[in-house]
mmCIF file of N, CA and C in Angstrom:
data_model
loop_
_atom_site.group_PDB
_atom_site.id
_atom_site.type_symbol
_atom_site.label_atom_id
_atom_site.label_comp_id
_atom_site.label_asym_id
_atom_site.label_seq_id
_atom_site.Cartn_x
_atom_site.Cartn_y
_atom_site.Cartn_z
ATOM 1 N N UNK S 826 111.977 93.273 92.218
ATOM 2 C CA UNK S 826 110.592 93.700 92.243
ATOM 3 C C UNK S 826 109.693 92.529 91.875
ATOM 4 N N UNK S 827 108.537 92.304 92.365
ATOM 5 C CA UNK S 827 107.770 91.184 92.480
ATOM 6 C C UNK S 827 106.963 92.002 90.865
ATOM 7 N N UNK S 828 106.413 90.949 89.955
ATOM 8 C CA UNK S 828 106.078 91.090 88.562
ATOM 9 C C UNK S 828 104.838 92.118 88.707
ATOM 10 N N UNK S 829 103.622 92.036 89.767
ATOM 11 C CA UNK S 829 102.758 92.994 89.766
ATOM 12 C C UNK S 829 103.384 94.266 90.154
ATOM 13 N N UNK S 830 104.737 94.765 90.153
ATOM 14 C CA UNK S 830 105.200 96.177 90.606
ATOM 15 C C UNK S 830 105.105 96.762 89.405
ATOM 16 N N UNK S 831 106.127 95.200 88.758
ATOM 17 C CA UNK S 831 107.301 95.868 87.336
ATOM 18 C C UNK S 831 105.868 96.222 86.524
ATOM 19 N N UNK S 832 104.991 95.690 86.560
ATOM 20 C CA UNK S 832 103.707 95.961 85.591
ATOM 21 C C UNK S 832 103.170 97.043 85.567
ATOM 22 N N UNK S 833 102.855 97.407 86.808
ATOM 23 C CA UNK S 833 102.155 98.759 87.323
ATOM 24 C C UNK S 833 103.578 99.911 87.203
ATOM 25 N N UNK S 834 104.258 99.867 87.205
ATOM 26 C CA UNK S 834 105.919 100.907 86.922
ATOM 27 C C UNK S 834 105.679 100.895 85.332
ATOM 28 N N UNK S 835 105.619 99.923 84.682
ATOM 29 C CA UNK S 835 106.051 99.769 83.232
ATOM 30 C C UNK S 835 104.515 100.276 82.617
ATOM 31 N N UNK S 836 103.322 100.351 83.231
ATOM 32 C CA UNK S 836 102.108 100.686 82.807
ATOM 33 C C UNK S 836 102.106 102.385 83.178
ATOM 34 N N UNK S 837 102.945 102.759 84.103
ATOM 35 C CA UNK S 837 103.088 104.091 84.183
ATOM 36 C C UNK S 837 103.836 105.087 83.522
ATOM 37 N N UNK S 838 104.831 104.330 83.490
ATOM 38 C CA UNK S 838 106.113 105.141 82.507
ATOM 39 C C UNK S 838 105.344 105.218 81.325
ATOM 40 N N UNK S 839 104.705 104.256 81.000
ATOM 41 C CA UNK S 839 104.093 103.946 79.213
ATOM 42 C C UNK S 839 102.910 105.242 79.201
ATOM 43 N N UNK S 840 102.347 105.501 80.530
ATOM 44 C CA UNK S 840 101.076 106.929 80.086
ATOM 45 C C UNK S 840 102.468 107.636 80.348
ATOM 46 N N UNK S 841 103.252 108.235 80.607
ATOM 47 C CA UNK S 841 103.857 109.668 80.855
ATOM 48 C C UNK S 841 104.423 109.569 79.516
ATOM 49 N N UNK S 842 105.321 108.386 78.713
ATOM 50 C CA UNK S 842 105.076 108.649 77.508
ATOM 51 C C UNK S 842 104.462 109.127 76.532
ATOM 52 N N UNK S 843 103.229 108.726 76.962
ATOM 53 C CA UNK S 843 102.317 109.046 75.725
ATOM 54 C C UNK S 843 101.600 110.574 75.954
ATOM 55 N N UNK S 844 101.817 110.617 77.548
ATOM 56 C CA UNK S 844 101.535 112.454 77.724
ATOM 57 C C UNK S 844 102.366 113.005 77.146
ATOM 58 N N UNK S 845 103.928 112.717 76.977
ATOM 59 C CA UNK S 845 104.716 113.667 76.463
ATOM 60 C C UNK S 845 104.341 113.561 75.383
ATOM 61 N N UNK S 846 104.327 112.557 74.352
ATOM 62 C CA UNK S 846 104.241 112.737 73.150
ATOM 63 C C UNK S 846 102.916 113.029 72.713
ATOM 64 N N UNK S 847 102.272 112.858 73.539
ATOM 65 C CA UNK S 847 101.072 114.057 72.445
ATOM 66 C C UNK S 847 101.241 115.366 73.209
ATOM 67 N N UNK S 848 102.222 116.140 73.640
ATOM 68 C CA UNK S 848 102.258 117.367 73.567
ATOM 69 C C UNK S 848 103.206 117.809 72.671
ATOM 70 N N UNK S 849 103.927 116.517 71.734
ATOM 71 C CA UNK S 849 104.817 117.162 71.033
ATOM 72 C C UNK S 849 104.337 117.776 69.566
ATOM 73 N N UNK S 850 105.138 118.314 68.920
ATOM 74 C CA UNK S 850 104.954 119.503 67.573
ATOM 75 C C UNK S 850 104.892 118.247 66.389
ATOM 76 N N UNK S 851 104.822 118.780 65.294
ATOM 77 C CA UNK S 851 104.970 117.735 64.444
ATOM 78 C C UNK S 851 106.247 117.599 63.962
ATOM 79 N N UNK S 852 106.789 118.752 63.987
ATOM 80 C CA UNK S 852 108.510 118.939 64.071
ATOM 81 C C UNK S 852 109.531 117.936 64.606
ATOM 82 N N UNK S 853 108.655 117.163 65.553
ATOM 83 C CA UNK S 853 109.702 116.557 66.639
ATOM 84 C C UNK S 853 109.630 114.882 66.148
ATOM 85 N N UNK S 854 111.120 114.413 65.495
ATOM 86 C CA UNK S 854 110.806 113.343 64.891
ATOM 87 C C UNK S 854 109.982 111.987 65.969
ATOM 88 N N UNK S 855 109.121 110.878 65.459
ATOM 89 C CA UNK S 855 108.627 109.949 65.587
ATOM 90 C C UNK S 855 109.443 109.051 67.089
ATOM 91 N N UNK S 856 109.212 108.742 68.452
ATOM 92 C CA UNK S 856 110.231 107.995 68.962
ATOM 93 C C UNK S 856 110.625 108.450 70.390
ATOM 94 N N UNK S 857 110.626 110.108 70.015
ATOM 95 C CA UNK S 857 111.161 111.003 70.621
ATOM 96 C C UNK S 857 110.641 110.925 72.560
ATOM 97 N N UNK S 858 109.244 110.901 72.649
ATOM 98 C CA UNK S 858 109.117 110.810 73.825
ATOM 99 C C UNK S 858 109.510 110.162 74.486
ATOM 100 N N UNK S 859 109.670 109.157 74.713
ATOM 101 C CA UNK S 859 110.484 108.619 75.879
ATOM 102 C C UNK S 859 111.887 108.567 76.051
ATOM 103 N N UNK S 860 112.442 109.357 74.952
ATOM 104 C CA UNK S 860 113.717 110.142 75.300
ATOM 105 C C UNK S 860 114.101 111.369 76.254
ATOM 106 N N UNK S 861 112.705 112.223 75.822
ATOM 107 C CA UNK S 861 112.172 113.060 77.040
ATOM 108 C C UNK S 861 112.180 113.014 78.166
ATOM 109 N N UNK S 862 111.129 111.919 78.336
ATOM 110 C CA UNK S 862 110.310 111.796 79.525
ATOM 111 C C UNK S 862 111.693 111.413 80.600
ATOM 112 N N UNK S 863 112.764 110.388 79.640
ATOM 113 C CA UNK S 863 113.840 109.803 80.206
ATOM 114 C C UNK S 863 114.509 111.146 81.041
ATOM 115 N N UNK S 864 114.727 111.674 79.754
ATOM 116 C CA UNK S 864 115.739 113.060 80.702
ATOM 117 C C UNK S 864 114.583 114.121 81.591
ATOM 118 N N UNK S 865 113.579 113.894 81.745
ATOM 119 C CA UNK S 865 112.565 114.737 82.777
ATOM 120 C C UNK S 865 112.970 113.560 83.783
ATOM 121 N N UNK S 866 112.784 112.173 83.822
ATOM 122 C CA UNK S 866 112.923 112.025 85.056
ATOM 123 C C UNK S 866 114.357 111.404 85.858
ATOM 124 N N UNK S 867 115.193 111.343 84.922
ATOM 125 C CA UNK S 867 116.803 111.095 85.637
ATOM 126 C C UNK S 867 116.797 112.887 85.943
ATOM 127 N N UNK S 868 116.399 113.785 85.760
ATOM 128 C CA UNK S 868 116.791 115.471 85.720
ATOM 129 C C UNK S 868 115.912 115.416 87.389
ATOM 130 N N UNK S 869 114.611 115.131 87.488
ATOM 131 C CA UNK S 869 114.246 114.991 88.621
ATOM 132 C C UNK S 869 115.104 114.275 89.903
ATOM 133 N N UNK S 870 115.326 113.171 89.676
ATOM 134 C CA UNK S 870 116.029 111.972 90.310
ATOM 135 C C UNK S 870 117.657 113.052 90.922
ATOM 136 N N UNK S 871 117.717 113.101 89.743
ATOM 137 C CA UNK S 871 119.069 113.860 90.142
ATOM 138 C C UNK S 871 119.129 115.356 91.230
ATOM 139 N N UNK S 872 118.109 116.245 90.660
ATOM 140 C CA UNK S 872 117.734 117.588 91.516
ATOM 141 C C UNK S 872 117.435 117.420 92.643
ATOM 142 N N UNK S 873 116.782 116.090 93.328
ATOM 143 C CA UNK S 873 116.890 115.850 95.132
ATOM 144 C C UNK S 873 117.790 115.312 95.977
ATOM 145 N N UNK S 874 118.906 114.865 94.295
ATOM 146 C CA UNK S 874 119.925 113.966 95.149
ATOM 147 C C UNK S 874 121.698 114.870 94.957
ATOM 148 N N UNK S 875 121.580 116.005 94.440
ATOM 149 C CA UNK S 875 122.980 116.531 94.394
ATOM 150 C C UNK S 875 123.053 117.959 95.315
ATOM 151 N N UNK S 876 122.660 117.936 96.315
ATOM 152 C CA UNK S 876 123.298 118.674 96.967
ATOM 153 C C UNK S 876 121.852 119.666 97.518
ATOM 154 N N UNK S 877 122.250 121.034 97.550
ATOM 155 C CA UNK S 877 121.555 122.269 98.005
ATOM 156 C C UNK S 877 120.264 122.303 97.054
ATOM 157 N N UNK S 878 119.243 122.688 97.529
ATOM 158 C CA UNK S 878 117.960 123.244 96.589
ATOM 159 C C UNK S 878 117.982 123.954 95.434
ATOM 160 N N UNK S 879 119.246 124.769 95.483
ATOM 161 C CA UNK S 879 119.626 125.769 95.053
ATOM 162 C C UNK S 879 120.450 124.868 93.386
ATOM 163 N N UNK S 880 120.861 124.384 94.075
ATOM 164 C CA UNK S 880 121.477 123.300 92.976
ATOM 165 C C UNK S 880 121.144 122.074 92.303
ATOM 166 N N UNK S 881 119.769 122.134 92.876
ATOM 167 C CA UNK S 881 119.098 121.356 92.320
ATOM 168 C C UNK S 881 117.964 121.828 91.566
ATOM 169 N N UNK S 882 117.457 122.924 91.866
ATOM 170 C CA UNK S 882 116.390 124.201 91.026
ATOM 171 C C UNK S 882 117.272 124.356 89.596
ATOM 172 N N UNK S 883 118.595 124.687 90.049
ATOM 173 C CA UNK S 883 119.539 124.497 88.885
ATOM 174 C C UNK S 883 119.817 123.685 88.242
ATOM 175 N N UNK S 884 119.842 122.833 88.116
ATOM 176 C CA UNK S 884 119.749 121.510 87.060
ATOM 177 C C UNK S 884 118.421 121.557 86.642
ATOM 178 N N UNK S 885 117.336 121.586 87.348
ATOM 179 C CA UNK S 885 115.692 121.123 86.732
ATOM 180 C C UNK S 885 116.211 122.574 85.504
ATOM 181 N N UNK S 886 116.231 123.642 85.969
ATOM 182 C CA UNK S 886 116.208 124.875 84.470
ATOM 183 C C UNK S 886 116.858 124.402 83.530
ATOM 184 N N UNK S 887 118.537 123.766 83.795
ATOM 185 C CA UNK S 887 119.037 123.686 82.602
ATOM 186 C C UNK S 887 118.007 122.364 81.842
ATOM 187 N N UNK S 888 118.034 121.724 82.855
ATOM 188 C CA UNK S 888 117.269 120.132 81.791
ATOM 189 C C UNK S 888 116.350 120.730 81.027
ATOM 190 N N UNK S 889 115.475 121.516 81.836
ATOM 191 C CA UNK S 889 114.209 122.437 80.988
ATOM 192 C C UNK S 889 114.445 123.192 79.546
ATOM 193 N N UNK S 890 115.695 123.857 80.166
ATOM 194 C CA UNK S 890 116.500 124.676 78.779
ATOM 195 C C UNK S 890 116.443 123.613 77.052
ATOM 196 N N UNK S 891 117.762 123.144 77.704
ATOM 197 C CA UNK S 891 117.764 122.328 77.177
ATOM 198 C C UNK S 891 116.535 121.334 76.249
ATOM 199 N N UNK S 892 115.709 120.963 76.898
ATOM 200 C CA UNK S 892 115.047 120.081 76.277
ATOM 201 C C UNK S 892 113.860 121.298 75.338
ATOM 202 N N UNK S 893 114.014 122.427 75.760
ATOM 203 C CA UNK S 893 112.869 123.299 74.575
ATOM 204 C C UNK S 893 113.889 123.444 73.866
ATOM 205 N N UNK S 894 114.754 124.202 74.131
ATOM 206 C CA UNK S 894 115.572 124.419 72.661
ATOM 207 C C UNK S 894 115.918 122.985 71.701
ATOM 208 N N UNK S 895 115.993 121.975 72.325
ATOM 209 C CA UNK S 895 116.172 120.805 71.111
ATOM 210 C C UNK S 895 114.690 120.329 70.673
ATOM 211 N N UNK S 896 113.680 120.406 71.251
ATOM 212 C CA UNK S 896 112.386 120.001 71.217
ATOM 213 C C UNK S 896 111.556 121.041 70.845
ATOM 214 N N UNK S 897 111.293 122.328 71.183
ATOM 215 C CA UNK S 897 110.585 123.094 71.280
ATOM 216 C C UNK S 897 110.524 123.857 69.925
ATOM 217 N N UNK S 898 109.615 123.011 68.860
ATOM 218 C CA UNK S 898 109.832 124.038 67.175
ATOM 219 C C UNK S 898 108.628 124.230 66.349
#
């Protein structure tokens, strides 16, 4: 990637960070968002690339599951 991509990629990931983490609780230790955001978007990445719709609707719920019940307090 030519350096004005990686900038504009690395300037984007950095706001979806900071969207996640200011929607988080105070519950949710310090750090946490872009652990999130990580598994929102390998969970995306993954749901167009394994197969049927059907099985891919299925993974986005569990990731969803998943990430309220460890996050969601």
């Amino acid at each position: 990637q030519t350096e004005t991509v990686r900038r504009a990629s690395a300037s984007r990931v950095r706001a979806l960070v900071k969207l996640v983490g200011s929607s988080l609780g105070a519950a949710v230790p310090p750090g946490r968002a872009d652990v999130i955001a990580a598994t929102m978007i390998g969970s995306l990445q993954l749901a167009r690339m394994i197969g049927s719709v059907a099985q891919g609707k299925a993974l986005l719920a569990a990731a969803r599951t998943t990430l309220l019940e460890q996050y969601d307090r």
